[in-house]
Structure formats: structure tokens, C-alpha cells
Amino acid sequence: MKEVKISIGKEPYSLYIGTNLLEDIDSLLSSHISEKSVFVIIDENVLNYYEEKIIKPLKNNTSKLSYYIVQSGEKNKSIKTYQSIMEKLIDNKYNRNSVIIAIGGGVVGDMAGFVASTYMRGIDIIHIPTTLLAQVDSSIGGKTGINYSRFKNLIGTFYHPKFVVIDTNTLNTLPNREYKAAFGEIIKYGMLADYTILLDLEKNFEEYISRSINLDNIILKCIQIKEEIVMRDETDLGVRKILNLGHTFAHGIESTTEFSKLFHGEAVALGLLIVSKLSFNLKLITEDYYKFIHKLIKKYFNNIFPVSINTDELVNAMVMDKKNKCNDITFILPLGKEKTKVCNNISIETIKNTILEANNEYSCK
Ligand SMILES: NC(=O)c1ccc[n+]([C@@H]2O[C@H](COP(=O)([O-])OP(=O)(O)OC[C@H]3O[C@@H](n4cnc5c(N)ncnc54)[C@H](O)[C@@H]3O)[C@@H](O)[C@H]2O)c1
């Protein structure tokens, strides 16, 4: 097991990464949970696999333990789920000294973080991410949130956990499509800040896809890039915006497909493809770089195409994105290896033409 200090927020917190950490989860967390009332927010599939391993030991070491099962799927990152979790916390008399433990992917992490940050104006939370996407990205950085109507992450807060525990053994039960989706965010980190990640993904494609490679390195690389960026801008007012590379298109695609066609990481991969095309059309990246990114994403995501994108609907959804100013869509554009810029003032015509080209080129009809 390795312990890493994450220096974001008011108090740095520990991130533990390794294998078989769930076996001793009660002792790993004991300083923080023993004699406390603990409320676990857990993904339904994760509960099926890990109930014996997680819930039982936690029960023995806490003064009270109950749990809420979040149904799988992005559409459950909703105000309805939030409300019913709140009701359970209130009915069971959880108080300011209670601790929430989030066990699942990014959906559970974002939801539980939002619950923890708002229940009684904030109670402690520990994240145990169980998808590769949540391990490389969503479990650190402090963004919490739920979707509202068709708007992705419209309601949310910034709120940091007390601990993050990454047991990479949990990935053994993660289905292939869910596992591969994480490479959307991993490729994003490579494009943003570490070209060697992209070369590694290209070179070791078979090993990554067959999961025959140790993932600790790539998880820690992504986390360290995120930490470094978030430390400089915790609340997304400046440099943190670059973490949204590919996400303007991705969130628009998720919203226009009612959060039901693509996993978030897949939408990010498609978003990275289209935004690279946009940069290429604006002559901001070379043909070689564009082709390299295109080839890499197609390699990892050959299965997500075709998905139908309605150009007008997508543009309308992107106009509503909370990151925009004055109806002008904000994009993070790649400028080349490890370089990006925040950009407004791109004509709607250029954006629509790029989506149409992408539709034809990637056969996303
Ligand atoms: N807060 C942030 O900074 C941040 C960053 C990136 C993404 N996100 C959010 O994360 C979400 C996507 O997260 P995700 O990709 O983890 O999806 P997810 O939480 O929906 O999980 C994907 C699927 O995997 C299943 N699952 C989870 N762990 C499993 C395991 N160990 N074994 C078997 N099945 C398992 C779940 O039941 C689900 O069906 C999106 O809502 C996105 O907006 C947040």
C-alpha cells in the first residue's frame, strides 16, 4: 500500500492506493470511524459484489451503520436520489459528527459528496472509488454535484474528503465497457499535461485493455496532474477550467442523449475527438498531432461509434452550459502537446460545421 498526501483544500488528506485494501478497511479507517455513526452511500452493483467485504467489518467497528443503495446509472445522479438519501439520514438521526462513506464510481462519489457537503452544512466524507474513472479523476478535486433536468452537474458544491482509499482489486469486477470508459479521462490528462501518458497508452494498448499492466502508476500520474492544477485554482475560476478539455462537447452529448447512451468517459473521448477537430479546423494544431489523437482515441473507443448526434440540439445544449459567459460557448482547445487554451468567440457556424464533419468522419450518425 502506498500513501499519498493530497494538498488541496483547507487540510491536506491521505490517499491510500494498493491491492486488498478492502480486506482491512475497518482498521485502515478506524481512527476516523470507530465509535462514530457511519452512513454508507453505495452503488447497487458494488454492494452485490462487496457486501460481505465492506459492510460487515464496518458494522463491527462503528456505533451505528446504515446504508443507501444508489441504483446504477447517470440518470440516478438526480435530485430525487438526493432527496431520498437526505430523508434516510434524517430518519436515522445522523448528526454533525457522523461520517459518510461513498463506495462506487463517479456517480456515487459526486452524489455522496453533495449530500455530505449540504447535510447539516457539511459532515465528513471518505471516498472509496471503485471504477477506474473515479480512481483516476472524480474522487479527488472536491467537485460534487447532481444533474438537474437535462443539465449536467448543474447543482453542486466544492467539498473535500477526509480520505480516499483506492483498492485497485475492485476493478476486477468492473465490466469491460465501464473500465474502458476511463481512458477518455486518462487521454485528457495526457493531452493536458503529460505527453508520455499518450505514448504509454499507444505502446501498451493490449496490456491496458487486457488489464495485464499495473495501473497504480497511471492512476497516480493522473491524480498528481489534477492535484497540481486544482491547487492553483480550487474553485474553477482560472487554470482549473482546462480540466474541462473535451467536456463542453461531452456534457452536451450526455445531455442530448438524456444521459443514457454513453458512459461519461465515452462522451469525454468523443468530446476530445471533436474538440481536436475544431482546433485543427482553426489551424491551432498540426495535422500530425490531430491524426495521432484521432488514432489513439479510435483505438480505445472503436465501440462507441456510431452514436447519433443532432447538431442543432448539441449546440443548444452547449449554449446552456454553466461555464459559458453571455451565451458564448466556452471551449478548451488543444494547441499541441501539453498545451491548451480557454477560448470563446468561436462562430456557431464553425462549431456546427465541425460537428457535421465529425459526424461524417467518425460515422456517428
Ligand atoms: N467530481 C469530479 O471531479 C468528476 C470528474 C469526472 C467525472 N465525474 C462524474 O463521474 C461520473 C462517471 O463516473 P463512472 O464512470 O465511475 O460511472 P458510474 O459511477 O456510473 O459507474 C459505472 C458503472 O460501473 C458500475 N460499477 C462501479 N464500480 C464497480 C465495480 N467495482 N465492479 C462492478 N461494477 C461497478 C456501476 O454500477 C455503474 O454501472 C459522471 O457523473 C461524471 O460527471 C466527476
GROMACS .gro file of C-alpha atoms in nm, residues 94-248:
model
  155
   94TYR     CA    1  -2.744   1.120   1.170
   95ASN     CA    2  -2.575   1.428   1.309
   96ARG     CA    3  -2.281   1.662   1.252
   97ASN     CA    4  -2.034   1.409   1.392
   98SER     CA    5  -2.145   1.134   1.158
   99VAL     CA    6  -1.934   1.021   0.865
  100ILE     CA    7  -2.043   0.936   0.512
  101ILE     CA    8  -1.854   0.673   0.315
  102ALA     CA    9  -1.905   0.679  -0.061
  103ILE     CA   10  -1.840   0.345  -0.233
  104GLY     CA   11  -1.882   0.330  -0.609
  105GLY     CA   12  -1.798   0.514  -0.927
  106GLY     CA   13  -1.820   0.883  -1.008
  107VAL     CA   14  -2.198   0.886  -0.988
  108VAL     CA   15  -2.197   0.776  -0.623
  109GLY     CA   16  -1.892   0.995  -0.544
  110ASP     CA   17  -2.050   1.312  -0.687
  111MET     CA   18  -2.385   1.239  -0.522
  112ALA     CA   19  -2.240   1.144  -0.181
  113GLY     CA   20  -2.007   1.445  -0.188
  114PHE     CA   21  -2.302   1.673  -0.249
  115VAL     CA   22  -2.500   1.507   0.030
  116ALA     CA   23  -2.204   1.534   0.273
  117SER     CA   24  -2.144   1.899   0.189
  118THR     CA   25  -2.505   2.003   0.243
  119TYR     CA   26  -2.634   1.780   0.526
  120MET     CA   27  -2.625   1.998   0.840
  121ARG     CA   28  -2.396   2.237   0.648
  122GLY     CA   29  -2.135   1.969   0.599
  123ILE     CA   30  -2.028   1.638   0.753
  124ASP     CA   31  -1.716   1.429   0.690
  125ILE     CA   32  -1.686   1.208   0.386
  126ILE     CA   33  -1.448   0.929   0.284
  127HIS     CA   34  -1.431   0.816  -0.078
  128ILE     CA   35  -1.373   0.456  -0.183
  129PRO     CA   36  -1.381   0.481  -0.565
  130THR     CA   37  -1.446   0.151  -0.742
  131THR     CA   38  -1.429   0.244  -1.112
  132LEU     CA   39  -1.111   0.332  -1.296
  133LEU     CA   40  -1.263   0.667  -1.391
  134ALA     CA   41  -1.334   0.753  -1.028
  135GLN     CA   42  -0.984   0.638  -0.927
  136VAL     CA   43  -0.802   0.849  -1.187
  137ASP     CA   44  -1.023   1.152  -1.160
  138SER     CA   45  -1.351   1.209  -0.980
  139SER     CA   46  -1.257   1.102  -0.626
  140ILE     CA   47  -1.018   1.394  -0.583
  141GLY     CA   48  -1.055   1.762  -0.662
  142GLY     CA   49  -1.362   1.826  -0.449
  143LYS     CA   50  -1.627   1.881  -0.714
  144THR     CA   51  -1.962   1.737  -0.610
  145GLY     CA   52  -2.286   1.756  -0.799
  146ILE     CA   53  -2.609   1.628  -0.938
  147ASN     CA   54  -2.777   1.668  -1.273
  148TYR     CA   55  -3.097   1.869  -1.295
  149SER     CA   56  -3.343   1.818  -1.576
  150ARG     CA   57  -3.116   1.793  -1.881
  151PHE     CA   58  -2.838   1.993  -1.723
  152LYS     CA   59  -2.525   1.809  -1.623
  153ASN     CA   60  -2.383   1.882  -1.274
  154LEU     CA   61  -2.595   2.198  -1.254
  155ILE     CA   62  -2.633   2.176  -0.877
  156GLY     CA   63  -2.320   2.116  -0.673
  157THR     CA   64  -2.050   2.231  -0.435
  158PHE     CA   65  -1.677   2.213  -0.377
  159TYR     CA   66  -1.611   1.980  -0.085
  160HIS     CA   67  -1.308   1.768   0.001
  161PRO     CA   68  -1.297   1.422   0.160
  162LYS     CA   69  -1.106   1.321   0.474
  163PHE     CA   70  -0.955   1.016   0.300
  164VAL     CA   71  -0.957   0.844  -0.035
  165VAL     CA   72  -0.899   0.467  -0.046
  166ILE     CA   73  -0.822   0.317  -0.387
  167ASP     CA   74  -0.823  -0.061  -0.388
  168THR     CA   75  -0.736  -0.150  -0.746
  169ASN     CA   76  -0.865  -0.504  -0.689
  170THR     CA   77  -1.217  -0.361  -0.710
  171LEU     CA   78  -1.152  -0.314  -1.082
  172ASN     CA   79  -1.152  -0.693  -1.125
  173THR     CA   80  -1.532  -0.692  -1.121
  174LEU     CA   81  -1.573  -0.381  -1.336
  175PRO     CA   82  -1.722  -0.474  -1.676
  176ASN     CA   83  -1.509  -0.403  -1.985
  177ARG     CA   84  -1.708  -0.114  -2.125
  178GLU     CA   85  -1.712   0.066  -1.787
  179TYR     CA   86  -1.337   0.001  -1.747
  180LYS     CA   87  -1.250   0.130  -2.095
  181ALA     CA   88  -1.459   0.445  -2.050
  182ALA     CA   89  -1.196   0.576  -1.805
  183PHE     CA   90  -0.946   0.609  -2.089
  184GLY     CA   91  -1.142   0.916  -2.203
  185GLU     CA   92  -1.028   1.100  -1.889
  186ILE     CA   93  -0.681   0.941  -1.897
  187ILE     CA   94  -0.625   1.059  -2.256
  188LYS     CA   95  -0.745   1.404  -2.141
  189TYR     CA   96  -0.469   1.414  -1.877
  190GLY     CA   97  -0.212   1.309  -2.136
  191MET     CA   98  -0.326   1.583  -2.374
  192LEU     CA   99  -0.328   1.844  -2.097
  193ALA     CA  100  -0.003   1.785  -1.922
  194ASP     CA  101   0.189   1.466  -1.996
  195TYR     CA  102   0.254   1.350  -2.350
  196THR     CA  103   0.431   1.040  -2.216
  197ILE     CA  104   0.091   0.915  -2.095
  198LEU     CA  105  -0.031   0.918  -2.456
  199LEU     CA  106   0.280   0.736  -2.577
  200ASP     CA  107   0.239   0.481  -2.298
  201LEU     CA  108  -0.127   0.427  -2.391
  202GLU     CA  109  -0.030   0.381  -2.754
  203LYS     CA  110   0.258   0.143  -2.682
  204ASN     CA  111   0.085  -0.066  -2.416
  205PHE     CA  112  -0.265  -0.076  -2.564
  206GLU     CA  113  -0.301  -0.455  -2.540
  207GLU     CA  114  -0.177  -0.459  -2.179
  208TYR     CA  115  -0.412  -0.180  -2.073
  209ILE     CA  116  -0.713  -0.330  -2.244
  210SER     CA  117  -0.646  -0.680  -2.112
  211ARG     CA  118  -0.570  -0.529  -1.768
  212SER     CA  119  -0.240  -0.713  -1.754
  213ILE     CA  120  -0.048  -0.398  -1.653
  214ASN     CA  121  -0.017  -0.249  -1.305
  215LEU     CA  122  -0.249   0.052  -1.301
  216ASP     CA  123  -0.109   0.230  -0.992
  217ASN     CA  124   0.133   0.437  -1.200
  218ILE     CA  125  -0.117   0.577  -1.443
  219ILE     CA  126  -0.372   0.639  -1.166
  220LEU     CA  127  -0.114   0.833  -0.962
  221LYS     CA  128   0.006   1.029  -1.267
  222CYS     CA  129  -0.348   1.148  -1.344
  223ILE     CA  130  -0.417   1.230  -0.978
  224GLN     CA  131  -0.095   1.429  -0.949
  225ILE     CA  132  -0.176   1.632  -1.262
  226LYS     CA  133  -0.522   1.704  -1.125
  227GLU     CA  134  -0.389   1.793  -0.780
  228GLU     CA  135  -0.133   2.032  -0.925
  229ILE     CA  136  -0.398   2.212  -1.133
  230VAL     CA  137  -0.664   2.221  -0.859
  231MET     CA  138  -0.411   2.351  -0.602
  232ARG     CA  139  -0.367   2.658  -0.821
  233ASP     CA  140  -0.739   2.716  -0.867
  234GLU     CA  141  -0.968   2.528  -0.635
  235THR     CA  142  -1.296   2.680  -0.745
  236ASP     CA  143  -1.267   2.671  -1.122
  237LEU     CA  144  -1.218   3.043  -1.184
  238GLY     CA  145  -0.893   3.018  -1.379
  239VAL     CA  146  -0.649   2.742  -1.470
  240ARG     CA  147  -0.878   2.460  -1.344
  241LYS     CA  148  -1.101   2.522  -1.645
  242ILE     CA  149  -0.852   2.328  -1.859
  243LEU     CA  150  -0.964   2.008  -1.681
  244ASN     CA  151  -1.275   2.050  -1.892
  245LEU     CA  152  -1.088   1.966  -2.211
  246GLY     CA  153  -1.337   1.773  -2.426
  247HIS     CA  154  -1.613   1.828  -2.168
  248THR     CA  155  -1.810   2.104  -2.343
   0.00000   0.00000   0.00000
